[in-house]
Short mmCIF file of C-alpha atoms in Angstrom, two decimals:
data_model
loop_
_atom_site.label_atom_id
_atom_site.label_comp_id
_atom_site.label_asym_id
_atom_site.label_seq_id
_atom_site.Cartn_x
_atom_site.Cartn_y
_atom_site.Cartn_z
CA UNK A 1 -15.45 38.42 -6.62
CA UNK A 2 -12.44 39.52 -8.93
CA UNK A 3 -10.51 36.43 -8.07
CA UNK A 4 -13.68 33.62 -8.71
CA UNK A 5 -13.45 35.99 -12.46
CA UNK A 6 -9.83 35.81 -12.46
CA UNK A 7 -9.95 31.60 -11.75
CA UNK A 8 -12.77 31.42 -13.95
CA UNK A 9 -11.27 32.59 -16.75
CA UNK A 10 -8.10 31.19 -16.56
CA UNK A 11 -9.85 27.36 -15.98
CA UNK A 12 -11.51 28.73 -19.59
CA UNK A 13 -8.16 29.31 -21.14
CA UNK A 14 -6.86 26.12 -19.88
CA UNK A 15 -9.80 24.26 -21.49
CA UNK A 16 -9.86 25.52 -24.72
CA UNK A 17 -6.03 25.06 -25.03
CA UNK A 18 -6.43 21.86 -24.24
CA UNK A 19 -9.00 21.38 -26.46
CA UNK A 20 -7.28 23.21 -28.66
CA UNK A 21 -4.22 20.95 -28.58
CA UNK A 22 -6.09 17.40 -28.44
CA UNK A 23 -7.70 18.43 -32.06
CA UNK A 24 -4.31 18.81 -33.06
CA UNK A 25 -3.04 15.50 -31.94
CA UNK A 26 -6.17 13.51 -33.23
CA UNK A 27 -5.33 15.15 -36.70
CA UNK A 28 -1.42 13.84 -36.60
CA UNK A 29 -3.26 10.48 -36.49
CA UNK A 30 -4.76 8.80 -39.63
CA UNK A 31 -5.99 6.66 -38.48
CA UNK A 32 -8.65 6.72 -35.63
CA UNK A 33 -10.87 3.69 -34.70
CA UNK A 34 -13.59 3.72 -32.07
CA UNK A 35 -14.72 -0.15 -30.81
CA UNK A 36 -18.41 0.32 -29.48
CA UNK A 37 -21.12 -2.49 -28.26
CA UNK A 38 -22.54 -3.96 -25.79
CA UNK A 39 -20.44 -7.18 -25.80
CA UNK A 40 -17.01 -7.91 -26.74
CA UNK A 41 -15.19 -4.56 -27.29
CA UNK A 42 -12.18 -5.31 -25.82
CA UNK A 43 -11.77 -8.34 -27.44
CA UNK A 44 -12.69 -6.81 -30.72
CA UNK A 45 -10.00 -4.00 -29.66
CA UNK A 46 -7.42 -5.63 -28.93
CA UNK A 47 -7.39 -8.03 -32.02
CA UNK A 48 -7.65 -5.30 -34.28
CA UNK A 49 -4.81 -3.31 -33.08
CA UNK A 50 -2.68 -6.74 -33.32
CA UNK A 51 -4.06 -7.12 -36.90
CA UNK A 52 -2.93 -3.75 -37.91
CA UNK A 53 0.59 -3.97 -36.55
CA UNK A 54 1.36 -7.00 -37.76
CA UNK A 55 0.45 -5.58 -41.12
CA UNK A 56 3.17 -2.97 -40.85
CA UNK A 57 1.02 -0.10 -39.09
CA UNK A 58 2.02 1.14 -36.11
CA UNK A 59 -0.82 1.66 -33.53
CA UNK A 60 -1.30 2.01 -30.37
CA UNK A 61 -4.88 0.89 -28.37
CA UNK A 62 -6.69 1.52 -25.49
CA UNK A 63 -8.94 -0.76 -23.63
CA UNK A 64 -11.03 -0.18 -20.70
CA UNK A 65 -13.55 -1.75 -17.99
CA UNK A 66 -11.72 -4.31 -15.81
CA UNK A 67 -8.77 -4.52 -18.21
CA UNK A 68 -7.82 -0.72 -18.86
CA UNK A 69 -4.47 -1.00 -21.01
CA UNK A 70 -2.43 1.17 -23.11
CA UNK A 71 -0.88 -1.14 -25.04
CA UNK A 72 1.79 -0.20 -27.74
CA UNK A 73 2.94 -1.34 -30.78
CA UNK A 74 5.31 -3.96 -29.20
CA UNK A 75 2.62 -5.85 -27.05
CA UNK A 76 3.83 -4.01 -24.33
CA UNK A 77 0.65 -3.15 -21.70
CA UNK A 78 0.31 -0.38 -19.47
CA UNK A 79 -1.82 -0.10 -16.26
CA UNK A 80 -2.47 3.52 -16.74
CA UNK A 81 -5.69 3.80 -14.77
CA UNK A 82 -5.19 1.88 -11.23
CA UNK A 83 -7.02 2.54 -8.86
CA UNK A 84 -8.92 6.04 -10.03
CA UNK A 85 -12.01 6.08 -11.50
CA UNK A 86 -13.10 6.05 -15.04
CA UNK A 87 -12.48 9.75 -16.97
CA UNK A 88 -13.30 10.45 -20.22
CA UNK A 89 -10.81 12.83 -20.52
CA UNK A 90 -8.60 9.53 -20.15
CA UNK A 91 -8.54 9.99 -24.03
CA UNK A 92 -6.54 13.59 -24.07
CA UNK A 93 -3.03 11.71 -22.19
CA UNK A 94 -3.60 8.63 -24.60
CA UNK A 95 -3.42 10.12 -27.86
CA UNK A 96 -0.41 12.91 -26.89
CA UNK A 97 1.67 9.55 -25.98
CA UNK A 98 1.09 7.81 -29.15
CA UNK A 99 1.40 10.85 -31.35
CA UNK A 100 4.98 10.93 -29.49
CA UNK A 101 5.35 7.01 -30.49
CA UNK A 102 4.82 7.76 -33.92
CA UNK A 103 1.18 6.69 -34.20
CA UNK A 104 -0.69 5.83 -37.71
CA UNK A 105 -3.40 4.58 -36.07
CA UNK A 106 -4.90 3.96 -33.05
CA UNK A 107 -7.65 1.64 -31.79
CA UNK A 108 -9.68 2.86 -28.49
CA UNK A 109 -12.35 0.82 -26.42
CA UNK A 110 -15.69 3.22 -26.17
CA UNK A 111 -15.99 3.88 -22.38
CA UNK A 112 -19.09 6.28 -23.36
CA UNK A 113 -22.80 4.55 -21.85
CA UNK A 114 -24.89 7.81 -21.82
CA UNK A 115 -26.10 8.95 -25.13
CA UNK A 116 -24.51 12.39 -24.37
CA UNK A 117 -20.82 11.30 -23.55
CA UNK A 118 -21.45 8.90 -26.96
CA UNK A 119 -21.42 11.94 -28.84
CA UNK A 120 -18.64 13.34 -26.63
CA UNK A 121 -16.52 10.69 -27.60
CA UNK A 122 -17.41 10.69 -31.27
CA UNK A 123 -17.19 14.38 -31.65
CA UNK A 124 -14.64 15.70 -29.65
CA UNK A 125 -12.18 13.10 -28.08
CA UNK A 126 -11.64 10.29 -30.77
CA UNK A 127 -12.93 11.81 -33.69
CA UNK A 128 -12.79 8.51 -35.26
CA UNK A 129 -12.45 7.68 -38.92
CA UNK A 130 -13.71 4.36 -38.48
CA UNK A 131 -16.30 2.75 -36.00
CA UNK A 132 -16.52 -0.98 -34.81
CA UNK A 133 -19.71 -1.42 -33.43
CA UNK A 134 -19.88 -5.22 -32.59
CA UNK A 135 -23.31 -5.56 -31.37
CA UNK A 136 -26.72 -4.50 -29.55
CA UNK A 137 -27.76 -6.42 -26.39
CA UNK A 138 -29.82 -4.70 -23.32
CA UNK A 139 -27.86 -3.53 -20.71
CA UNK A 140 -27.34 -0.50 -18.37
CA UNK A 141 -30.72 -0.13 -17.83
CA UNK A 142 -30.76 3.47 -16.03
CA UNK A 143 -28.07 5.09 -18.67
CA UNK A 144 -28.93 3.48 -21.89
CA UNK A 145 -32.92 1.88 -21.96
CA UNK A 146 -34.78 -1.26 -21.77
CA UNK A 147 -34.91 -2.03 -25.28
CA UNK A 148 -32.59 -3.19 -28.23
CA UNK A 149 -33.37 -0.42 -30.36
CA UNK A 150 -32.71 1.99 -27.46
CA UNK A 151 -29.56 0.40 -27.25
CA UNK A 152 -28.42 0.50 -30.46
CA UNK A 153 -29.87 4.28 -30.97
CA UNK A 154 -27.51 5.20 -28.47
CA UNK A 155 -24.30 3.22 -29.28
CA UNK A 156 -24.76 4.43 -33.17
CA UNK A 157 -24.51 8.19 -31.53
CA UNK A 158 -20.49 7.10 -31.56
CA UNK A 159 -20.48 7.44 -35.31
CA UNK A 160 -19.77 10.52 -36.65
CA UNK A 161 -20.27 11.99 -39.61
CA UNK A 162 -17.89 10.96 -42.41
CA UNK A 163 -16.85 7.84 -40.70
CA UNK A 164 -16.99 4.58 -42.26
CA UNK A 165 -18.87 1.90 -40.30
CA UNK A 166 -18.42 -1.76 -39.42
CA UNK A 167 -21.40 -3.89 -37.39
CA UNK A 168 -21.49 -6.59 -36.18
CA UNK A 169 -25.21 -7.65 -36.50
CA UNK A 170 -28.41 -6.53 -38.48
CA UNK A 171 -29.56 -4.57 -34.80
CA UNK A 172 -27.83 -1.28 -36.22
CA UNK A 173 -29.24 -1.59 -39.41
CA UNK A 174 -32.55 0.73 -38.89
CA UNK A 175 -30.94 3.38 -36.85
CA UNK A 176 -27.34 4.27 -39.13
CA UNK A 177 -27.94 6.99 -41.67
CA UNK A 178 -28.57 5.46 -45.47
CA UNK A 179 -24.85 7.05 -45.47
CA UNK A 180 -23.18 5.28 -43.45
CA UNK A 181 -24.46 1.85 -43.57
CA UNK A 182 -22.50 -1.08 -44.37
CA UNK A 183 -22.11 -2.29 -47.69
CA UNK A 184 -23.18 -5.35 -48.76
CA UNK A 185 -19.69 -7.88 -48.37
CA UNK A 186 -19.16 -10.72 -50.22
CA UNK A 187 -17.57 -12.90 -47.64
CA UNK A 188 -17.16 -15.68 -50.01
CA UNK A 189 -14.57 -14.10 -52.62
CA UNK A 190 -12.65 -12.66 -49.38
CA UNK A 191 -12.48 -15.89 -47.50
CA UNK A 192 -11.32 -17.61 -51.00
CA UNK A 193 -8.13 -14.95 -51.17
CA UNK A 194 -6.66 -15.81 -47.58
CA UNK A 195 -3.99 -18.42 -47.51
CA UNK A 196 -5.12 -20.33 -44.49
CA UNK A 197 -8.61 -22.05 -43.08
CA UNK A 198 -11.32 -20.04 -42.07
CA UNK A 199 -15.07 -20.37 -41.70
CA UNK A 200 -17.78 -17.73 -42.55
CA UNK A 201 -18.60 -16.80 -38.50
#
């Protein structure tokens, strides 16, 4: 019995150091976006990472799903899940190594589906300053719900408080707090500024 309360609480000591020490590296950070939706995360992820160091900030992103990466500032990818399964805690190793690189910002792929580990992830492990939420589709039935508002109920649990918010589509618009809804954008004066050919979409 004294050794179970000996183990016990030295697994408690281990967790809240660690916790202890991820809040510390999230803070060294300014930069902290979290990519959530139902479609086209990594995508979204990985562009936005290669938009931000080619403007001169250094960041580091993480994908996940079928493609998990670390990939640094260079390009360079890393394999740095094989063949384990998916671990939230994935999050703690990612942001100690780009802290080490020299991070000013870092883009990371939501791997939260259950409204619970959403919050986790918003909360406690990315503490993100900004949120990409690309879109609202059904999907994972048994975690999320059978329903687009379901869905985007639960992907909007990603956004903490404080955080400024991109979407994607009008699906988010009725579940964000008045606070952290999008602005309207005038997408016509921006495109007009840029140097090369784009369209609207």
């Amino acid at each position: 019995m004294i050794i179970a309360a000996v183990l016990l609480a030295l697994l408690l000591s281990w967790g809240f150091w660690e916790c202890a020490c991820h809040r510390k590296y999230t803070a060294q950070v300014p930069m902290r976006i979290l990519v959530n939706g139902t479609r086209g995360k990594t995508s979204v992820a990985r562009l936005t990472a290669a938009a931000l160091n080619e403007a001169g900030i250094r960041t580091y992103a993480k994908t996940t799903g079928s493609q998990a990466r670390w990939i640094a500032p260079d390009g360079t990818e890393t394999d740095y899940r094989g063949t384990r399964r998916p671990n939230l805690m994935e999050q703690l190793k990612f942001f100690r190594q780009a802290v080490q690189g020299g991070a000013h910002a870092v883009v990371v792929e939501c791997m939260a589906i259950a409204a619970e580990n959403q919050r986790v992830m918003a909360q406690h492990l990315v503490r993100p300053t900004h949120v990409l939420l690309t879109n609202a589709f059904v999907d994972h039935l048994d975690e999320i719900g059978d329903s687009v508002d379901i869905t985007a109920q639960t992907l909007a649990l990603s956004v903490p408080t404080g955080a400024q918010v991109f979407v994607g589509n009008d699906n988010f618009d009725h579940v964000l707090p008045q606070a952290v809804r999008a602005r309207p954008f005038d997408d016509a004066h921006y495109l007009s500024s840029l140097q090369f050919a784009t369209h609207p979409d």
